[in-house]
mmCIF file of C-alpha atoms in Angstrom:
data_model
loop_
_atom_site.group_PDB
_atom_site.id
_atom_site.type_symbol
_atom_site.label_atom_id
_atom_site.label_comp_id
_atom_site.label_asym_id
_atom_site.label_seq_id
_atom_site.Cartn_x
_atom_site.Cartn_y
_atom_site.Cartn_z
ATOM 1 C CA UNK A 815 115.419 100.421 80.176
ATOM 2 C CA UNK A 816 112.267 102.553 80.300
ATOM 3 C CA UNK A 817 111.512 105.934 80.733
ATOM 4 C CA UNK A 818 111.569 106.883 84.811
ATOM 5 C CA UNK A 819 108.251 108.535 85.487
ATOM 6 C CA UNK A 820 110.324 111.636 87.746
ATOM 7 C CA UNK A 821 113.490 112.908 87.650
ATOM 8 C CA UNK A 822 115.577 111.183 89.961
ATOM 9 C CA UNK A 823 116.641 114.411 91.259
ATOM 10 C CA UNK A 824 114.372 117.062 91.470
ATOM 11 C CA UNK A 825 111.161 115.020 91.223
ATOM 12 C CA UNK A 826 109.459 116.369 88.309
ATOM 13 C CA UNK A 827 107.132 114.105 86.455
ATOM 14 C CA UNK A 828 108.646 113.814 82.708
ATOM 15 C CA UNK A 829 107.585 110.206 81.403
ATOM 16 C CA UNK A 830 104.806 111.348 79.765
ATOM 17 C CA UNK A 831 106.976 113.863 77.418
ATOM 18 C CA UNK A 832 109.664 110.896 76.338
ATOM 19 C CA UNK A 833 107.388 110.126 73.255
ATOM 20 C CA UNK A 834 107.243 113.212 71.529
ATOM 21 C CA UNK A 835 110.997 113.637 72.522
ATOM 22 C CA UNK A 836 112.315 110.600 70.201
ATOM 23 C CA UNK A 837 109.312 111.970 67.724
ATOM 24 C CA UNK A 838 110.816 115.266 67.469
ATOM 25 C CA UNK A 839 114.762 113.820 67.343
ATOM 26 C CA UNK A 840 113.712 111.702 64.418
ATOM 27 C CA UNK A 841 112.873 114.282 62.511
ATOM 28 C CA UNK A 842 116.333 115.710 63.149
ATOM 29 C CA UNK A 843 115.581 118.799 65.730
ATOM 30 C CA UNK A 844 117.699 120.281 67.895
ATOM 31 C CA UNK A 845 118.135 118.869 71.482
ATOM 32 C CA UNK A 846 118.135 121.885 73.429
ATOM 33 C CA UNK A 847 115.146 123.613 71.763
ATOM 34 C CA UNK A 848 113.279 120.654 72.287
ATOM 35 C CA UNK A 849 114.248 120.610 76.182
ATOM 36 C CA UNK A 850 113.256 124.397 76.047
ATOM 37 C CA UNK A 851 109.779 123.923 74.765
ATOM 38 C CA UNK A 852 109.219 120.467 76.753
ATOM 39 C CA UNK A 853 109.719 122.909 79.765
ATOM 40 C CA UNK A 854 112.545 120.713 80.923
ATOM 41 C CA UNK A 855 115.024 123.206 82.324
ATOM 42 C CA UNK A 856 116.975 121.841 84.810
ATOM 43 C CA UNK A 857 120.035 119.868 83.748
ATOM 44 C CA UNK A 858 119.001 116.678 86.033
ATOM 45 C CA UNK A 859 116.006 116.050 83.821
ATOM 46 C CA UNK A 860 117.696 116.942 80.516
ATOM 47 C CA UNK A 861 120.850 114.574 81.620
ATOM 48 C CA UNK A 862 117.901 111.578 82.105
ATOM 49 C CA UNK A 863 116.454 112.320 78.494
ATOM 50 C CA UNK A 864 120.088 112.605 77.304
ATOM 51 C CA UNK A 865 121.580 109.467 78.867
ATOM 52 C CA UNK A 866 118.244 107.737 78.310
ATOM 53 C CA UNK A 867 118.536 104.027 76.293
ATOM 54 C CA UNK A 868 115.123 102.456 75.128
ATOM 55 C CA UNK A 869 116.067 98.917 75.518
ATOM 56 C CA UNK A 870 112.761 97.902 77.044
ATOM 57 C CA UNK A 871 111.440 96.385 73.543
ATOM 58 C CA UNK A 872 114.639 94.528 73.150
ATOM 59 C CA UNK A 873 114.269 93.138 76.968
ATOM 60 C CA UNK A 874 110.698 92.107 76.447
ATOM 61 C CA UNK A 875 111.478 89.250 73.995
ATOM 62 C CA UNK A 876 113.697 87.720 76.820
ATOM 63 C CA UNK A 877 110.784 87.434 78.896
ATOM 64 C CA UNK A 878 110.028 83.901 79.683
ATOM 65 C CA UNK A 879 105.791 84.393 80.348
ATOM 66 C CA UNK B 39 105.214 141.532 103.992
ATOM 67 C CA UNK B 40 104.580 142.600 100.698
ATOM 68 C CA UNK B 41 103.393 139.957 97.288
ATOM 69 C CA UNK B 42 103.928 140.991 93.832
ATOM 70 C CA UNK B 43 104.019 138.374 91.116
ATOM 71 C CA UNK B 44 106.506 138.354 88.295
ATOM 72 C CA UNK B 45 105.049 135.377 86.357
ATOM 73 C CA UNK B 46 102.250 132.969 86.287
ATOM 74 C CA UNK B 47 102.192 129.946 84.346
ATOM 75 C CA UNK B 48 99.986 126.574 84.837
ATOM 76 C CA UNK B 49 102.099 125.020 86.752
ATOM 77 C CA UNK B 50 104.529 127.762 87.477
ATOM 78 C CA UNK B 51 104.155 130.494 89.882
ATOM 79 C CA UNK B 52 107.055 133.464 90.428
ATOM 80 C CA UNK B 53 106.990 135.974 93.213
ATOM 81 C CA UNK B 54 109.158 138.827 94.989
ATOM 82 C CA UNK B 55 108.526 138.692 98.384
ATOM 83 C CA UNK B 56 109.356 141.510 100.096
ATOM 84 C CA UNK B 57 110.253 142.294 104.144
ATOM 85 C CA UNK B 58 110.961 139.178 105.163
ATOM 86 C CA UNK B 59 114.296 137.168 105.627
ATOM 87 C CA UNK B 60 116.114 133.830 104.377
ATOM 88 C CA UNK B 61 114.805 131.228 107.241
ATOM 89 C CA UNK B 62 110.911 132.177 107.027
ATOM 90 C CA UNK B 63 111.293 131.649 103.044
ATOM 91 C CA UNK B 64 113.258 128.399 103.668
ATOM 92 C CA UNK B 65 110.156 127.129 106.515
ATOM 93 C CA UNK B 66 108.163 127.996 103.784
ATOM 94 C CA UNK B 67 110.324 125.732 101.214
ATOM 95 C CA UNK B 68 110.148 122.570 103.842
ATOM 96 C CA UNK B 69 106.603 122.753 104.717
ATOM 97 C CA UNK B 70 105.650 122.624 100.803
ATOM 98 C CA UNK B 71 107.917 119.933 100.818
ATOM 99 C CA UNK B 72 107.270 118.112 103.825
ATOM 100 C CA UNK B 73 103.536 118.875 105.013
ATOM 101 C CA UNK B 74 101.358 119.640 102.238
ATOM 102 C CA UNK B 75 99.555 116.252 101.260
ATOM 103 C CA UNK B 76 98.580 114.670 97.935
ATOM 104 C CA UNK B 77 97.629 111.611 96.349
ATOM 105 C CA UNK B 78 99.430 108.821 95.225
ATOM 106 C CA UNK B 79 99.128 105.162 95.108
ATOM 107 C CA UNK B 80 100.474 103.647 97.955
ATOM 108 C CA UNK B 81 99.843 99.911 97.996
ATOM 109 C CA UNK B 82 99.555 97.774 94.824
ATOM 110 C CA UNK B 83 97.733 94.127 94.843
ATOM 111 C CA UNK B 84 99.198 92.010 91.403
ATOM 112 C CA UNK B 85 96.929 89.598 90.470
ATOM 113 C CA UNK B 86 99.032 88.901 86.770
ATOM 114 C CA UNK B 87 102.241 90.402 85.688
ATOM 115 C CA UNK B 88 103.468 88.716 82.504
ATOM 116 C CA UNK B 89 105.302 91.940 81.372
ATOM 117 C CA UNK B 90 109.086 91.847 81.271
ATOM 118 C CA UNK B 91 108.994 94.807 84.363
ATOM 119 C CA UNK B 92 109.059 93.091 87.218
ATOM 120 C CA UNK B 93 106.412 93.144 90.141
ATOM 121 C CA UNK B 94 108.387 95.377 92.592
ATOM 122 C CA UNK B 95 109.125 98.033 89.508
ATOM 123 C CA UNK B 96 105.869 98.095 88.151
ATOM 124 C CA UNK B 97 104.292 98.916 91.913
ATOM 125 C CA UNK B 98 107.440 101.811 91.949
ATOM 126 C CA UNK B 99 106.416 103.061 88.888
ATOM 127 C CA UNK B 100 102.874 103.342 89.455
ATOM 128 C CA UNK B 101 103.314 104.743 92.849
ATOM 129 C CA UNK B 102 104.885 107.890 90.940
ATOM 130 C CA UNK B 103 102.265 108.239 88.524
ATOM 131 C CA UNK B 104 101.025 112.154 89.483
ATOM 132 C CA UNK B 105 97.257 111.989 90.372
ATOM 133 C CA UNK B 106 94.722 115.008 90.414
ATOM 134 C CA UNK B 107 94.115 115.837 94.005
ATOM 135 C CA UNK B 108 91.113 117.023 95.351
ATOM 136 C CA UNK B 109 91.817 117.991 99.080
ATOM 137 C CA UNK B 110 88.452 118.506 100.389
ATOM 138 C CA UNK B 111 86.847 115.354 99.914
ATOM 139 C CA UNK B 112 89.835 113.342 100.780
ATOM 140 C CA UNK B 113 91.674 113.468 104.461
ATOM 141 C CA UNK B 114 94.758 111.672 105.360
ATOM 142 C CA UNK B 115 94.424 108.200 107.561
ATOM 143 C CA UNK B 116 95.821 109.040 110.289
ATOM 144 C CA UNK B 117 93.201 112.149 111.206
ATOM 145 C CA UNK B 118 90.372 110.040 109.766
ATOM 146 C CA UNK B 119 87.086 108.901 111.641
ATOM 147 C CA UNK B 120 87.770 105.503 110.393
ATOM 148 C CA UNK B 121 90.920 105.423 112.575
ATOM 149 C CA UNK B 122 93.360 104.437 109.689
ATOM 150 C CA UNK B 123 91.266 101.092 108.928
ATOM 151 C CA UNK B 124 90.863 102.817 105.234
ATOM 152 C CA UNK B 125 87.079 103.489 104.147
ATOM 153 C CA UNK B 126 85.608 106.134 101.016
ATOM 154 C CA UNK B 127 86.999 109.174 102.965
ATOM 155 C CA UNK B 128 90.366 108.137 102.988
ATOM 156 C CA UNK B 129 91.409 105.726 100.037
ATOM 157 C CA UNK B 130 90.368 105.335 96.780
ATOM 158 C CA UNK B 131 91.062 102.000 95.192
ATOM 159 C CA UNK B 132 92.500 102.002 91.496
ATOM 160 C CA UNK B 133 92.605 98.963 88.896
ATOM 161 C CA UNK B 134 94.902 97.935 85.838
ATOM 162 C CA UNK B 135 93.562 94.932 83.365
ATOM 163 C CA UNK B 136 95.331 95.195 80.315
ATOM 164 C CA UNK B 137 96.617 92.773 77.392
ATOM 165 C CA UNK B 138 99.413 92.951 74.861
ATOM 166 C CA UNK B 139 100.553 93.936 72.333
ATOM 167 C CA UNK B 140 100.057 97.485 73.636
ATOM 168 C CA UNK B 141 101.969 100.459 75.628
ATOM 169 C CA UNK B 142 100.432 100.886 78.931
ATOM 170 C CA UNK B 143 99.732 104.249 79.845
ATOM 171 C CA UNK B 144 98.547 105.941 83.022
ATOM 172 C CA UNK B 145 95.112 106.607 81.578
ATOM 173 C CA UNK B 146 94.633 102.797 81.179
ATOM 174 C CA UNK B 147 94.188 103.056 85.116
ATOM 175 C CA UNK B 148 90.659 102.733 85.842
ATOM 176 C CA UNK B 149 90.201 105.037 89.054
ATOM 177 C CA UNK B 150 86.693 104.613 91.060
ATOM 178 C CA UNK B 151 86.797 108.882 91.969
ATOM 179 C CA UNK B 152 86.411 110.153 88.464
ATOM 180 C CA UNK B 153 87.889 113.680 90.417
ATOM 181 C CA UNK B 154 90.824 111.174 90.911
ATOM 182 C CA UNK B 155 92.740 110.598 87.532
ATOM 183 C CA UNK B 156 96.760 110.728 86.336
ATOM 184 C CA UNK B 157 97.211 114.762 85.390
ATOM 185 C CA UNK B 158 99.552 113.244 82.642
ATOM 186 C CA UNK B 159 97.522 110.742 80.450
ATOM 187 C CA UNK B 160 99.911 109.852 78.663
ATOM 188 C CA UNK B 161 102.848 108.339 80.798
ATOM 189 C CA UNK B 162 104.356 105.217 79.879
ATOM 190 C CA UNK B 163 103.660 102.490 82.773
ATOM 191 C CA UNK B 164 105.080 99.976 80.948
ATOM 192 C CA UNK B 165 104.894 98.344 77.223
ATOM 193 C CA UNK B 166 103.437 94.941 76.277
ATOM 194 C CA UNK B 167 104.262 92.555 73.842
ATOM 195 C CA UNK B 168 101.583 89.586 72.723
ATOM 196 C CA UNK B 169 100.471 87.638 75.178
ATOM 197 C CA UNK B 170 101.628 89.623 77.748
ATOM 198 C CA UNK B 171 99.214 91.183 80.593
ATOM 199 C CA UNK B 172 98.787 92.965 83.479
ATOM 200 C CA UNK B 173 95.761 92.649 86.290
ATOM 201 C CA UNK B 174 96.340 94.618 89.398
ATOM 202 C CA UNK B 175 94.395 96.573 91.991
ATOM 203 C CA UNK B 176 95.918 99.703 93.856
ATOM 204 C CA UNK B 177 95.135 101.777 96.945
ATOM 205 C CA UNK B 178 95.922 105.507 96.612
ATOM 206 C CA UNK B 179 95.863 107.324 99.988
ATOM 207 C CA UNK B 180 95.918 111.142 100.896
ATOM 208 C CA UNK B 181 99.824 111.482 102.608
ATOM 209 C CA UNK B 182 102.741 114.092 102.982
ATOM 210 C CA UNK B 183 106.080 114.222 101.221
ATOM 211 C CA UNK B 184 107.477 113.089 104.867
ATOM 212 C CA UNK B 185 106.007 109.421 104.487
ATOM 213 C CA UNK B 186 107.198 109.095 100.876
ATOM 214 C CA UNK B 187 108.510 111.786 98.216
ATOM 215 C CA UNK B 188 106.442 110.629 95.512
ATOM 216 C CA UNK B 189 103.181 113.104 97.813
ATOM 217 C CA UNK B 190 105.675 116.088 97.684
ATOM 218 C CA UNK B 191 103.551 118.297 95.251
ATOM 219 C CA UNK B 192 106.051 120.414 93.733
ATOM 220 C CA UNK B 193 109.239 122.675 94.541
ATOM 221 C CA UNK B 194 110.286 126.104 95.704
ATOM 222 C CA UNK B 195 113.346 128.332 95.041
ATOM 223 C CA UNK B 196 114.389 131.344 96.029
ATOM 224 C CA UNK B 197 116.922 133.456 95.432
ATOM 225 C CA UNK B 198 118.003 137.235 96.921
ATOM 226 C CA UNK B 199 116.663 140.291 95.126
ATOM 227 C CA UNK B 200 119.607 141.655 93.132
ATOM 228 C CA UNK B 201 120.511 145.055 93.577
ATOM 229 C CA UNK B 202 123.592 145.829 90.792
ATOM 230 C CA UNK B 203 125.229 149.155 91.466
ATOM 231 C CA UNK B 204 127.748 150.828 88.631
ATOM 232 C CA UNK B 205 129.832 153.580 89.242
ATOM 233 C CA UNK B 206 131.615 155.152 86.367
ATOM 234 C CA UNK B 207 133.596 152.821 83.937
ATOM 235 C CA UNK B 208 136.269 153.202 81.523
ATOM 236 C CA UNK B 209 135.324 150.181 79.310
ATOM 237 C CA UNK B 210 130.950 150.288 79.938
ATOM 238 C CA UNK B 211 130.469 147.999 76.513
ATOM 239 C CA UNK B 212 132.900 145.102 77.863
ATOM 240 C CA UNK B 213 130.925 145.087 81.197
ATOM 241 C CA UNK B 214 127.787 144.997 79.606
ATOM 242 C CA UNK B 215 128.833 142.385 77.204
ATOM 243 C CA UNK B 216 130.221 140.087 80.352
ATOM 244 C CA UNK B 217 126.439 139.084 81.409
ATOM 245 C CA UNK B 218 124.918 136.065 80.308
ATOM 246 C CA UNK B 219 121.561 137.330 80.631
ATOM 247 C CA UNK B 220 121.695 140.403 78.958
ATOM 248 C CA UNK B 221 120.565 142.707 81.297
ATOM 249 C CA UNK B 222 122.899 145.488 80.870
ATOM 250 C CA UNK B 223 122.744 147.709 78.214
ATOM 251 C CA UNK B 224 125.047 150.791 77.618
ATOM 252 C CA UNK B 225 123.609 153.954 76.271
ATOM 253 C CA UNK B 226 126.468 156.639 75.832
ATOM 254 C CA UNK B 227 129.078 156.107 78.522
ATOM 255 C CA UNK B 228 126.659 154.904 81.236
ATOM 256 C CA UNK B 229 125.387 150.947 81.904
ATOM 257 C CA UNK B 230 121.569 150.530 82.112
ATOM 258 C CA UNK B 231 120.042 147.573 83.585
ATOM 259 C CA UNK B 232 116.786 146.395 81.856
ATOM 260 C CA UNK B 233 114.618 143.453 83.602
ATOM 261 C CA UNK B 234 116.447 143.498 86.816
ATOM 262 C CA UNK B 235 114.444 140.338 88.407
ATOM 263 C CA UNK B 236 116.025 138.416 85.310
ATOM 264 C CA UNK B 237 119.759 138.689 87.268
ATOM 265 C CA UNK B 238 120.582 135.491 88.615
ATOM 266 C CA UNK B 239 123.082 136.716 90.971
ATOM 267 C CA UNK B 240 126.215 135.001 88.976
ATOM 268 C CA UNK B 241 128.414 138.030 89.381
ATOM 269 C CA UNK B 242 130.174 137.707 86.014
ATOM 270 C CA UNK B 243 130.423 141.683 85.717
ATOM 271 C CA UNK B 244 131.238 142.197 89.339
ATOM 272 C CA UNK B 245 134.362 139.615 88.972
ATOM 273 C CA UNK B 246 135.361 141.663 85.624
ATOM 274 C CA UNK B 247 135.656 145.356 87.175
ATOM 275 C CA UNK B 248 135.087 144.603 91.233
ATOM 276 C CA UNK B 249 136.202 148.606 91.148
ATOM 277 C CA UNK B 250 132.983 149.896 89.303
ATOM 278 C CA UNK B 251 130.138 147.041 89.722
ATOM 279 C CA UNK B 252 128.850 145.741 92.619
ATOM 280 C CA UNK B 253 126.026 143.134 92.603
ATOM 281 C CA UNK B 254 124.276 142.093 95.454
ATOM 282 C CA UNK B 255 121.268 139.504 96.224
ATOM 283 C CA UNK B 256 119.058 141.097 99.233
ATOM 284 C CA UNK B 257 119.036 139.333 102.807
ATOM 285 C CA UNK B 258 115.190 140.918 103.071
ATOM 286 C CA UNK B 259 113.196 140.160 99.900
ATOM 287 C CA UNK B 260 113.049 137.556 97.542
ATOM 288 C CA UNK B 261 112.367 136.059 94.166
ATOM 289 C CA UNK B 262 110.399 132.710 95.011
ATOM 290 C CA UNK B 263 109.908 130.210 91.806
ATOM 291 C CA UNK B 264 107.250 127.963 93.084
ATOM 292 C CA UNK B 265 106.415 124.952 90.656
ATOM 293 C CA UNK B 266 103.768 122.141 91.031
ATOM 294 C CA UNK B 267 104.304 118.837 89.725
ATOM 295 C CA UNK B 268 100.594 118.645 88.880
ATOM 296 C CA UNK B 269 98.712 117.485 92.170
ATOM 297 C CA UNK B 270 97.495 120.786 93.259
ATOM 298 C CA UNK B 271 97.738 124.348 91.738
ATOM 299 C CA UNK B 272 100.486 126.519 92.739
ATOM 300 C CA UNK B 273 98.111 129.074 94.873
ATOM 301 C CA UNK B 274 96.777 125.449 96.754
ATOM 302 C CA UNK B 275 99.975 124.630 97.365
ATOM 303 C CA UNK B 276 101.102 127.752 99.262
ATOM 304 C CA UNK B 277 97.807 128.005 101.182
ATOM 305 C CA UNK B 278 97.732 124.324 102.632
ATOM 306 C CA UNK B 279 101.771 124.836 103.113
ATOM 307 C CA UNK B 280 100.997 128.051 105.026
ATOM 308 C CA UNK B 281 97.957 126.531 107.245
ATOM 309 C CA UNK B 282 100.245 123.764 108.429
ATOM 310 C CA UNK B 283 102.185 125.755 110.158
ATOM 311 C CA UNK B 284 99.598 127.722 111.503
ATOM 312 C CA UNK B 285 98.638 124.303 113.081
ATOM 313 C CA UNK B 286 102.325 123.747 114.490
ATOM 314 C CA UNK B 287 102.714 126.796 115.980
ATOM 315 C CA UNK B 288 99.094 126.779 117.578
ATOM 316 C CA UNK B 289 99.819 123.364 119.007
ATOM 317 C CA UNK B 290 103.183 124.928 119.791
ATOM 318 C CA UNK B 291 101.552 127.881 121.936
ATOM 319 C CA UNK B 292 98.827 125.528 123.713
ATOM 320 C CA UNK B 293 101.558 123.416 124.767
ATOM 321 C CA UNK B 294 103.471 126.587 126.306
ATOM 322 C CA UNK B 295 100.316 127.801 128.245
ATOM 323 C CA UNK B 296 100.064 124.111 129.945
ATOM 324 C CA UNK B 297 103.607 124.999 131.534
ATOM 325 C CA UNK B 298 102.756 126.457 135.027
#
């Protein structure tokens, strides 16, 4: 839904590097040389990034405020 | 014991430690994970929540945020003069007022220590559409990774120092070629390894020719990758870790001279 603020697994904080993941994809980079550089190097929080589905936008218009 | 470091990064400290063995590097590992203590927000009061998160995930979520941790002017409840009541020594209350249309980041958390911030400004908390807000006030206390995970402040890993011995080979360059890491290169018939540390033990050229290689991670020193989520440095980390269990094992031997 949204980013997770740590890997699940190991702990690592990695929220704050989502946005200039899906920056960098757009503009049609690799995905493993973007892990590389992000500093993620453990396959737990690459497999979060990978798996990952913004649908938080699309969730917030169901919101009944 | 002996200390030499390999590499030193921000947030990333690597070691060899040397004359030691596998259970004093692994107390090490579960007092840094355990006993060292950091901030975190621990109790969150929601006054308005009209974002589509709702009020348990949002508390989760901030509770993770990573915040700068200064260990000397904060102590943890429990050995506070206060007695746990909470007072400026030992919490440090946090607020959130915020209104959509707007992503909510960490820095949008208004902290009353300005020593006392997120290390990552920029982590999504949550995103608001218009006419959406968020009004909350949060405690952040000084605790250990055994009251909650989110105060562990980083991770340590160690491996064996690898010791690869070749004897003579028929084939050298199809040995060589066998490592992922590239640490063996072959000049005229023999096999020279170049950046030994860099072997990660996977014994790829030992299961190729077991009659010429033999690879071998060392029971007595170690490569130690220490890495801090952000909390403390690496070197503050390893001292506080260290210090705790002086404390255990004093308490430990006062305890043994009471026995008669």
């Amino acid at each position: 839904m949204i980013i997770p603020i740590r890997c699940q697994s190991c702990g690592k904080p990695i929220g704050h590097l989502w946005e200039e993941y899906k920056e960098r994809l757009a503009k049609g980079e690799d995905r493993k040389k973007i892990f590389d550089e992000l500093g993620l190097e453990r396959y737990c929080c690459r497999a979060i990034f990978l798996g990952h589905v913004d649908l938080f936008d699309t969730i917030a218009r169901f919101k009944k405020s | 014991m002996d200390v030499k470091s390999l590499k030193k990064e921000k947030y990333k400290a690597v070691f060899v430690l040397k004359g030691t063995n596998p259970s004093y590097v692994n107390m090490l590992r579960r007092a840094i994970i355990n006993r060292v203590p950091t901030m975190a927000i621990d109790e969150v009061e929601i006054v308005e929540n009209s974002s589509a998160l709702y009020d348990e995930m949002l508390a989760h979520r901030i509770g993770l945020i990573v915040l700068k941790t200064d260990l000397d002017s904060y102590m943890q409840k429990s050995k506070c003069k206060c007695g746990g009541k909470g007072c400026a020594r030992c919490q440090l209350d946090i607020t959130l007022n915020i209104k959509g249309p707007c992503t909510v980041y960490a820095e949008d958390l208004k902290s009353k220590d300005p020593q006392i911030k997120p290390v990552y400004p920029k982590t999504p908390i949550a995103k608001l559409l218009k006419g959406q807000n968020i009004k909350l006030s949060a405690t952040a206390i000084l605790a250990t990774g055994k009251d909650h995970a989110k105060f562990t402040p980083g991770l340590l890993y160690f491996q064996g120092f690898p010791s690869i011995q070749i004897k003579e080979a028929k084939n050298p360059t199809e040995i060589a070629q066998q490592c992922p890491k590239g640490i063996l290169k072959v000049s005229g018939k023999k096999i020279q390894i170049i950046d030994l540390p860099k072997c990660d033990l996977c014994k790829a050229c030992e299961d190729f020719a077991k009659e010429s290689v033999k690879v071998e991670g060392s029971q007595e020193d170690f490569i130690i990758t220490l890495e801090s989520w952000g909390q403390l440095t690496t070197k503050e980390i390893l001292t506080t870790a260290i210090d705790s269990l002086n404390e255990q094992l004093d308490s430990l031997s006062g305890e043994i001279k009471k026995i008669k």
